[in-house]
Amino acid sequence: MIELLISHLRTAESVAVLTGAGVSAESGIPTFRDAQTGLWARYDPHELATPEAFRRNPRLVWEWYAYRRGLVAAAAPNPAHLALAALERRTPDFTLITQNVDGLHRRAGSQNVVELHGNITRTKCFDEDVVVERWPATGDVPPCCPSCGGPLRPDVVWFGETLPAAAWNAATAAARRCQVFLCVGTSGVVQPAADLPFLARRSGAYVAEINLAPGALHDQLDAQLYGPAGEILPRILAALETIGE
Ligand code: BJW
């Protein structure tokens, strides 16, 4: 199966990749649906990543994201991120579509990155929906918007919110035009991102999944490769670089 994927990748002019939390797991960032640990063990992420949760308890949600920002700051790109950046360098038209908010793809050297769910390192005003870079150190948690005084929140996409239009348009365009589409480390249960592999397949792409274990996308795609992304992606890249050059 890996040989067939490699032969498609070798000839593809256009490749799109959809990544999820599994890609960053080997950098020490827990996946979204893993049990939370320590202080956060009793909270369900579905109940923290919503505007309703923020309205109900802005301090709790802000502190959860502050904890996660700390994990991201301490993390480094792993071999999966690096292999995807290398794949981009050898592909004429390459789009890295990520659901991750940790920014690790750019830190690994990926250039054409589409962030569907925002970025945890950015902050925006909950009321005005504009990015805010600095705010007064009043000690409020969450801090207040310097322009309107409203609460600040992470610039990520919560359940029930729409994805940034430009990012969604870039992702669907890439899915429609690519010849190979890879889904890496995503459970494939969160919409609308989960539709992208099917859009690509309907548009004629060869679609492969790389995951630790079969999930929602299982057996609906052209190929499944099971194992850690940090092992499988470098293997694919090494094969591309050594065979048939
Ligand atoms: C490894 C590995 C290793 C581990 N190697 N693999 C249609 C039908 C049903 C519901 C909906 C629908 N349309 C919209 C909805 C509602 C909702 C939704 O999808 N709900 C579902 C849960 C049912 N979607 C939305 O609300 C979206 N908005 C929207 O559609 O707007 C229009 C609209 C508005 C109002 C009403 C209706 C429509 C927005 C979705 C936003 C998602 N946001 C989050 C949080 C971001 C901020 C944050 O990080 O806190 O994004 S939720 C969370 O899930 C996060 C992730 O990006 C996303 C996807 O998770 P991911 O990446 O797949 O992670 P996991 O943990 O699920 O899976 C990890 C995988 O890795 C596993 O498979 C492991 O096996 C694997 N793995 N180690 C390889 N080493």
Coordinates of N, CA and C in Angstrom, one line a residue, residues 39-230:
L39 N -4.5 18.8 36.5 CA -5.6 19.8 36.9 C -6.8 19.7 36.0
W40 N -6.6 19.4 34.7 CA -7.6 19.5 33.7 C -8.4 18.1 33.5
A41 N -8.0 17.1 34.3 CA -8.6 15.8 34.1 C -10.1 15.7 34.2
R42 N -10.7 16.7 35.0 CA -12.1 16.5 35.1 C -12.9 17.4 34.1
Y43 N -12.2 18.0 33.2 CA -12.9 18.8 32.2 C -13.0 18.2 30.8
D44 N -14.1 18.3 30.2 CA -14.3 17.7 28.8 C -14.0 18.9 27.8
P45 N -13.0 18.6 26.9 CA -12.6 19.7 26.0 C -13.8 20.2 25.2
H46 N -14.8 19.4 24.9 CA -16.0 19.8 24.2 C -16.8 20.9 25.0
E47 N -16.6 20.9 26.3 CA -17.3 21.9 27.1 C -16.4 23.1 27.4
L48 N -15.2 23.1 27.0 CA -14.3 24.3 27.1 C -14.2 25.0 25.8
A49 N -14.2 24.3 24.7 CA -14.0 25.0 23.4 C -15.3 25.4 22.7
T50 N -16.0 26.2 23.5 CA -17.3 26.8 22.9 C -17.4 28.2 23.4
P51 N -18.1 29.0 22.6 CA -18.4 30.4 23.1 C -19.3 30.4 24.3
E52 N -20.2 29.4 24.4 CA -21.1 29.3 25.6 C -20.2 29.1 26.9
A53 N -19.2 28.2 26.8 CA -18.3 27.9 27.9 C -17.6 29.2 28.3
F54 N -17.2 30.0 27.4 CA -16.4 31.2 27.7 C -17.3 32.2 28.3
R55 N -18.6 32.3 27.8 CA -19.5 33.2 28.5 C -19.8 32.8 29.9
R56 N -19.9 31.5 30.1 CA -20.3 31.0 31.4 C -19.1 31.2 32.4
N57 N -17.9 30.9 31.9 CA -16.8 30.9 32.9 C -15.5 31.3 32.1
P58 N -15.4 32.6 31.8 CA -14.2 33.1 31.0 C -12.9 32.8 31.6
R59 N -12.8 32.9 32.9 CA -11.5 32.6 33.6 C -11.1 31.2 33.4
L60 N -12.0 30.2 33.6 CA -11.7 28.8 33.4 C -11.1 28.5 32.0
V61 N -11.9 29.1 31.0 CA -11.5 28.8 29.6 C -10.1 29.5 29.3
W62 N -10.0 30.7 29.7 CA -8.7 31.4 29.5 C -7.5 30.6 30.1
E63 N -7.7 30.1 31.3 CA -6.7 29.4 32.0 C -6.3 28.1 31.3
W64 N -7.4 27.4 30.8 CA -7.1 26.2 30.0 C -6.2 26.5 28.8
Y65 N -6.5 27.6 28.1 CA -5.7 27.9 27.0 C -4.3 28.4 27.4
A66 N -4.2 29.1 28.5 CA -2.9 29.5 29.0 C -2.0 28.3 29.3
Y67 N -2.6 27.3 29.9 CA -1.9 26.0 30.1 C -1.4 25.4 28.8
R68 N -2.3 25.4 27.8 CA -2.0 24.8 26.5 C -1.0 25.6 25.8
R69 N -1.0 26.9 25.9 CA 0.0 27.8 25.3 C 1.4 27.5 25.8
G70 N 1.4 27.2 27.1 CA 2.7 26.8 27.7 C 3.2 25.5 27.1
L71 N 2.3 24.5 26.9 CA 2.8 23.3 26.3 C 3.3 23.5 24.9
V72 N 2.6 24.4 24.1 CA 3.0 24.7 22.7 C 4.4 25.4 22.7
A73 N 4.6 26.3 23.7 CA 5.8 27.1 23.7 C 7.0 26.2 24.0
A74 N 6.8 25.1 24.8 CA 7.8 24.2 25.2 C 8.1 23.1 24.2
A75 N 7.2 23.0 23.2 CA 7.3 21.9 22.2 C 8.1 22.3 21.0
A76 N 8.6 21.3 20.3 CA 9.4 21.5 19.1 C 8.8 20.6 18.0
P77 N 8.9 21.0 16.7 CA 8.4 20.2 15.6 C 9.1 18.8 15.7
N78 N 8.3 17.8 15.3 CA 8.8 16.4 15.3 C 9.1 15.9 13.9
P79 N 9.6 14.7 13.7 CA 9.9 14.2 12.4 C 8.7 14.2 11.4
A80 N 7.5 14.2 11.9 CA 6.3 14.2 11.0 C 6.2 15.6 10.4
H81 N 6.3 16.7 11.3 CA 6.2 18.1 10.8 C 7.4 18.3 9.8
L82 N 8.6 17.8 10.1 CA 9.7 18.1 9.2 C 9.6 17.3 7.9
A83 N 9.0 16.1 7.9 CA 8.9 15.4 6.6 C 7.8 16.1 5.7
L84 N 6.8 16.7 6.4 CA 5.8 17.4 5.5 C 6.4 18.7 4.9
A85 N 7.3 19.3 5.7 CA 7.9 20.5 5.1 C 8.8 20.1 4.0
A86 N 9.5 19.0 4.1 CA 10.4 18.5 3.0 C 9.6 18.0 1.8
L87 N 8.4 17.5 2.1 CA 7.5 17.1 0.9 C 7.1 18.3 0.2
E88 N 6.8 19.4 0.9 CA 6.4 20.6 0.2 C 7.5 21.1 -0.7
R89 N 8.8 21.0 -0.3 CA 9.9 21.5 -1.1 C 10.1 20.7 -2.4
R90 N 9.6 19.5 -2.4 CA 9.8 18.7 -3.7 C 8.5 18.6 -4.5
T91 N 7.4 19.4 -4.1 CA 6.1 19.3 -4.8 C 5.8 20.7 -5.4
P92 N 5.5 20.7 -6.7 CA 5.3 22.1 -7.3 C 4.1 22.8 -6.7
D93 N 3.0 22.1 -6.4 CA 1.8 22.8 -5.8 C 1.5 22.0 -4.5
F94 N 1.8 22.6 -3.3 CA 1.6 21.8 -2.1 C 0.8 22.7 -1.1
T95 N -0.2 22.2 -0.5 CA -1.0 22.9 0.5 C -1.1 22.1 1.8
L96 N -0.6 22.7 2.9 CA -0.7 22.0 4.2 C -1.9 22.6 4.9
I97 N -3.0 21.8 5.0 CA -4.2 22.3 5.7 C -4.2 21.7 7.1
T98 N -4.2 22.5 8.1 CA -4.1 22.0 9.4 C -5.3 22.4 10.3
Q99 N -5.7 21.4 11.1 CA -6.7 21.7 12.1 C -6.0 22.2 13.4
N100 N -4.7 22.0 13.5 CA -4.0 22.3 14.7 C -3.8 23.8 14.9
V101 N -3.8 24.1 16.2 CA -3.7 25.6 16.5 C -2.3 25.9 17.0
D102 N -1.3 24.9 17.0 CA -0.1 25.1 17.7 C 1.0 25.7 16.9
G103 N 0.8 26.0 15.6 CA 1.9 26.7 14.8 C 3.1 25.8 14.5
L104 N 3.1 24.5 14.8 CA 4.3 23.7 14.7 C 4.7 23.5 13.2
H105 N 3.7 23.5 12.3 CA 4.0 23.3 10.9 C 4.9 24.4 10.3
R106 N 4.5 25.6 10.7 CA 5.4 26.8 10.2 C 6.7 26.7 10.9
R107 N 6.8 26.4 12.1 CA 8.1 26.3 12.8 C 8.9 25.2 12.2
A108 N 8.3 24.2 11.6 CA 9.1 23.1 10.9 C 9.6 23.5 9.5
G109 N 9.1 24.7 9.0 CA 9.5 25.1 7.7 C 8.4 25.0 6.6
S110 N 7.2 24.6 6.9 CA 6.2 24.5 5.9 C 5.8 26.0 5.6
Q111 N 5.5 26.2 4.3 CA 5.3 27.6 3.9 C 3.8 27.9 3.6
N112 N 3.2 27.0 2.8 CA 1.8 27.2 2.4 C 0.9 26.5 3.3
V113 N 0.7 27.1 4.5 CA 0.0 26.5 5.6 C -1.4 27.2 5.7
V114 N -2.5 26.4 5.7 CA -3.8 26.9 5.9 C -4.3 26.5 7.3
E115 N -4.5 27.4 8.2 CA -4.9 27.1 9.5 C -6.4 27.2 9.6
L116 N -7.1 26.0 9.7 CA -8.6 26.0 9.6 C -9.2 26.5 11.0
H117 N -8.5 26.2 12.1 CA -9.1 26.4 13.4 C -8.3 27.5 14.2
G118 N -7.6 28.4 13.4 CA -6.9 29.5 14.1 C -5.6 29.1 14.7
N119 N -5.1 30.0 15.6 CA -3.8 29.8 16.2 C -3.8 30.2 17.7
I120 N -3.4 29.3 18.5 CA -3.5 29.5 20.0 C -2.6 30.6 20.5
T121 N -1.6 31.0 19.7 CA -0.7 32.0 20.1 C -1.2 33.4 19.9
R122 N -2.3 33.5 19.1 CA -2.9 34.8 18.8 C -4.1 35.0 19.8
T123 N -4.4 36.3 20.1 CA -5.5 36.6 21.0 C -6.4 37.6 20.3
K124 N -7.7 37.5 20.5 CA -8.7 38.4 19.9 C -9.7 38.9 20.9
C125 N -10.4 39.9 20.6 CA -11.5 40.4 21.4 C -12.7 39.6 21.2
F126 N -13.3 39.1 22.3 CA -14.5 38.3 22.2 C -15.7 39.1 21.6
D127 N -15.7 40.4 22.0 CA -16.9 41.2 21.5 C -16.7 41.7 20.1
E128 N -15.5 42.2 19.8 CA -15.3 42.8 18.5 C -14.7 41.9 17.4
D129 N -14.2 40.7 17.8 CA -13.7 39.7 16.9 C -12.5 40.3 16.1
V130 N -11.6 41.1 16.7 CA -10.4 41.6 16.1 C -9.2 41.1 16.9
V131 N -8.1 40.8 16.1 CA -6.9 40.4 16.8 C -6.3 41.5 17.6
V132 N -5.9 41.2 18.8 CA -5.3 42.2 19.8 C -3.9 41.7 20.1
E133 N -2.9 42.6 20.0 CA -1.5 42.2 20.3 C -1.0 42.5 21.6
R134 N -1.5 43.7 22.2 CA -1.1 44.1 23.5 C -2.3 44.5 24.3
W135 N -2.2 44.3 25.6 CA -3.3 44.8 26.5 C -2.7 45.2 27.8
P136 N -3.5 46.1 28.5 CA -2.9 46.6 29.8 C -2.8 45.5 30.8
A137 N -1.8 45.5 31.6 CA -1.6 44.5 32.6 C -2.4 44.9 33.9
T138 N -3.7 44.6 33.8 CA -4.5 45.0 35.0 C -4.7 43.9 35.9
G139 N -4.2 42.7 35.5 CA -4.4 41.5 36.4 C -5.7 40.8 36.2
D140 N -6.6 41.4 35.3 CA -7.8 40.7 35.0 C -7.6 39.4 34.3
V141 N -8.4 38.3 34.6 CA -8.3 37.1 33.9 C -9.7 36.7 33.5
P142 N -10.0 36.7 32.1 CA -9.1 37.0 31.1 C -8.8 38.5 31.0
P143 N -7.7 38.9 30.4 CA -7.4 40.4 30.2 C -8.5 41.1 29.4
C144 N -8.5 42.4 29.4 CA -9.5 43.2 28.8 C -9.0 43.8 27.5
C145 N -9.9 43.9 26.5 CA -9.6 44.5 25.2 C -9.2 46.0 25.4
P146 N -8.0 46.5 24.9 CA -7.6 47.9 25.1 C -8.6 48.8 24.4
S147 N -9.3 48.3 23.4 CA -10.2 49.2 22.7 C -11.6 49.3 23.3
C148 N -12.2 48.2 23.6 CA -13.6 48.2 24.1 C -13.8 47.7 25.5
G149 N -12.8 47.2 26.1 CA -12.9 46.7 27.5 C -13.5 45.3 27.6
G150 N -13.9 44.7 26.4 CA -14.5 43.4 26.4 C -13.4 42.3 26.8
P151 N -13.8 41.1 27.1 CA -12.9 40.0 27.4 C -12.1 39.6 26.2
L152 N -10.8 39.3 26.5 CA -10.0 38.7 25.4 C -10.1 37.2 25.4
R153 N -9.9 36.6 24.3 CA -10.0 35.1 24.1 C -8.9 34.6 23.1
P154 N -8.6 33.3 23.0 CA -7.7 32.9 22.0 C -8.3 33.0 20.6
D155 N -7.5 33.2 19.6 CA -8.0 33.3 18.2 C -8.0 32.0 17.6
V156 N -8.9 31.1 18.1 CA -9.2 29.8 17.6 C -10.6 29.6 17.3
V157 N -11.0 28.6 16.6 CA -12.4 28.4 16.2 C -13.0 27.3 17.1
W158 N -14.0 27.8 17.8 CA -14.7 26.9 18.8 C -15.9 26.3 18.1
F159 N -16.4 25.2 18.7 CA -17.6 24.5 18.2 C -18.7 25.6 18.0
G160 N -19.4 25.5 16.9 CA -20.6 26.4 16.7 C -20.1 27.7 16.0
E161 N -18.8 27.9 15.8 CA -18.3 29.1 15.1 C -17.9 28.7 13.7
T162 N -18.0 29.7 12.8 CA -17.6 29.4 11.4 C -16.1 29.5 11.3
L163 N -15.6 28.7 10.3 CA -14.2 28.8 10.1 C -13.8 30.0 9.3
P164 N -12.6 30.6 9.4 CA -12.2 31.8 8.6 C -12.5 31.5 7.1
A165 N -13.2 32.4 6.5 CA -13.6 32.1 5.1 C -12.4 31.9 4.2
A166 N -11.4 32.7 4.3 CA -10.2 32.6 3.4 C -9.6 31.3 3.6
A167 N -9.4 30.8 4.8 CA -8.8 29.5 5.0 C -9.7 28.4 4.5
W168 N -11.0 28.5 4.7 CA -11.8 27.4 4.1 C -11.8 27.4 2.6
N169 N -11.8 28.6 2.0 CA -11.8 28.6 0.5 C -10.5 28.0 0.0
A170 N -9.4 28.4 0.7 CA -8.1 27.9 0.2 C -8.0 26.3 0.4
A171 N -8.6 25.8 1.5 CA -8.6 24.4 1.7 C -9.4 23.6 0.7
T172 N -10.6 24.1 0.4 CA -11.5 23.4 -0.6 C -10.9 23.5 -2.0
A173 N -10.3 24.6 -2.3 CA -9.7 24.8 -3.6 C -8.5 23.8 -3.8
A174 N -7.7 23.6 -2.7 CA -6.6 22.7 -2.7 C -7.1 21.3 -2.8
A175 N -8.2 20.9 -2.1 CA -8.7 19.6 -2.1 C -9.2 19.3 -3.5
R176 N -9.8 20.3 -4.2 CA -10.4 20.0 -5.5 C -9.3 19.8 -6.6
R177 N -8.2 20.5 -6.5 CA -7.2 20.4 -7.6 C -6.1 19.4 -7.4
C178 N -6.0 18.9 -6.1 CA -4.8 18.0 -5.9 C -5.0 16.6 -6.5
Q179 N -3.8 16.0 -6.8 CA -3.8 14.6 -7.3 C -3.7 13.6 -6.2
V180 N -3.0 14.0 -5.1 CA -2.9 13.2 -3.9 C -3.3 14.0 -2.7
F181 N -4.1 13.4 -1.8 CA -4.6 14.1 -0.6 C -4.3 13.1 0.6
L182 N -3.5 13.6 1.5 CA -3.2 12.8 2.7 C -3.9 13.4 4.0
C183 N -4.5 12.4 4.7 CA -5.1 12.8 6.0 C -4.1 12.3 7.1
V184 N -3.6 13.1 7.9 CA -2.6 12.6 8.9 C -3.0 13.0 10.3
G185 N -3.1 12.0 11.2 CA -3.3 12.2 12.6 C -4.6 12.9 12.9
T186 N -5.7 12.7 12.2 CA -6.9 13.3 12.6 C -8.0 12.2 12.7
S187 N -8.9 12.4 13.7 CA -10.0 11.4 13.9 C -11.0 11.6 12.9
G188 N -11.0 12.7 12.1 CA -12.0 12.9 11.0 C -13.4 13.0 11.5
V189 N -13.6 13.5 12.7 CA -15.0 13.6 13.2 C -15.5 15.0 13.2
V190 N -14.6 16.0 13.1 CA -15.0 17.4 13.3 C -15.3 18.0 11.9
Q191 N -16.5 18.5 11.7 CA -16.9 19.1 10.5 C -16.5 20.6 10.5
P192 N -16.3 21.3 9.4 CA -16.4 20.8 8.1 C -15.1 20.2 7.6
A193 N -14.0 20.2 8.4 CA -12.7 19.7 7.9 C -12.8 18.2 7.5
A194 N -13.6 17.5 8.2 CA -13.7 16.0 7.9 C -14.3 15.7 6.5
D195 N -14.9 16.7 5.9 CA -15.4 16.5 4.5 C -14.3 16.7 3.4
L196 N -13.1 17.3 3.8 CA -12.1 17.6 2.8 C -11.6 16.4 2.0
P197 N -11.3 15.2 2.8 CA -10.8 14.1 2.0 C -11.8 13.6 1.0
F198 N -13.1 13.7 1.3 CA -14.2 13.2 0.4 C -14.3 14.1 -0.8
L199 N -14.2 15.4 -0.5 CA -14.2 16.4 -1.6 C -13.0 16.1 -2.6
A200 N -11.9 15.8 -2.0 CA -10.7 15.5 -2.8 C -10.9 14.3 -3.6
R201 N -11.5 13.3 -3.0 CA -11.7 12.0 -3.7 C -12.7 12.1 -4.8
R202 N -13.8 12.9 -4.5 CA -14.8 13.1 -5.6 C -14.2 13.9 -6.8
S203 N -13.2 14.7 -6.5 CA -12.5 15.5 -7.5 C -11.4 14.7 -8.2
G204 N -11.2 13.4 -7.9 CA -10.3 12.6 -8.6 C -9.0 12.3 -7.9
A205 N -8.8 12.8 -6.7 CA -7.5 12.6 -6.0 C -7.4 11.1 -5.5
Y206 N -6.1 10.7 -5.3 CA -5.8 9.5 -4.6 C -5.7 9.9 -3.1
V207 N -6.5 9.3 -2.2 CA -6.6 9.8 -0.8 C -6.1 8.7 0.1
A208 N -5.2 9.1 0.9 CA -4.6 8.1 1.9 C -4.6 8.7 3.3
E209 N -4.8 7.8 4.3 CA -4.8 8.1 5.7 C -3.6 7.6 6.4
I210 N -3.0 8.4 7.2 CA -1.9 7.9 8.1 C -2.4 8.2 9.5
N211 N -2.5 7.1 10.3 CA -3.1 7.3 11.7 C -2.5 6.1 12.5
L212 N -2.6 6.3 13.8 CA -2.2 5.2 14.7 C -3.1 4.0 14.6
A213 N -4.4 4.3 14.4 CA -5.4 3.2 14.4 C -6.5 3.6 13.4
P214 N -7.3 2.6 13.0 CA -8.5 3.0 12.1 C -9.4 3.9 12.9
G215 N -10.0 4.9 12.2 CA -10.9 5.8 12.8 C -12.1 6.0 11.9
A216 N -12.7 7.2 12.0 CA -13.9 7.5 11.2 C -13.7 7.4 9.7
L217 N -12.5 7.7 9.3 CA -12.2 7.7 7.8 C -12.0 6.3 7.3
H218 N -11.8 5.3 8.2 CA -11.4 4.0 7.9 C -12.2 3.4 6.7
D219 N -11.6 2.8 5.8 CA -12.1 2.0 4.6 C -13.0 2.9 3.7
Q220 N -12.9 4.2 3.8 CA -13.6 5.0 2.8 C -12.7 5.7 1.9
L221 N -11.4 5.4 2.1 CA -10.3 6.1 1.3 C -9.6 5.1 0.5
D222 N -8.6 5.6 -0.3 CA -7.8 4.6 -1.2 C -6.8 3.8 -0.4
A223 N -6.2 4.4 0.6 CA -5.1 3.7 1.3 C -5.1 4.1 2.8
Q224 N -4.8 3.1 3.6 CA -4.6 3.4 5.1 C -3.2 2.9 5.5
L225 N -2.5 3.8 6.2 CA -1.2 3.4 6.7 C -1.3 3.6 8.2
Y226 N -1.1 2.5 9.0 CA -1.3 2.6 10.4 C 0.0 2.6 11.2
G227 N 0.3 3.6 12.0 CA 1.5 3.7 12.8 C 1.7 5.2 13.1
P228 N 2.8 5.5 13.9 CA 3.0 6.9 14.2 C 3.4 7.7 13.0
A229 N 2.8 8.9 12.9 CA 3.1 9.8 11.7 C 4.6 10.1 11.7
G230 N 5.2 10.2 12.8 CA 6.6 10.6 12.9 C 7.5 9.5 12.4

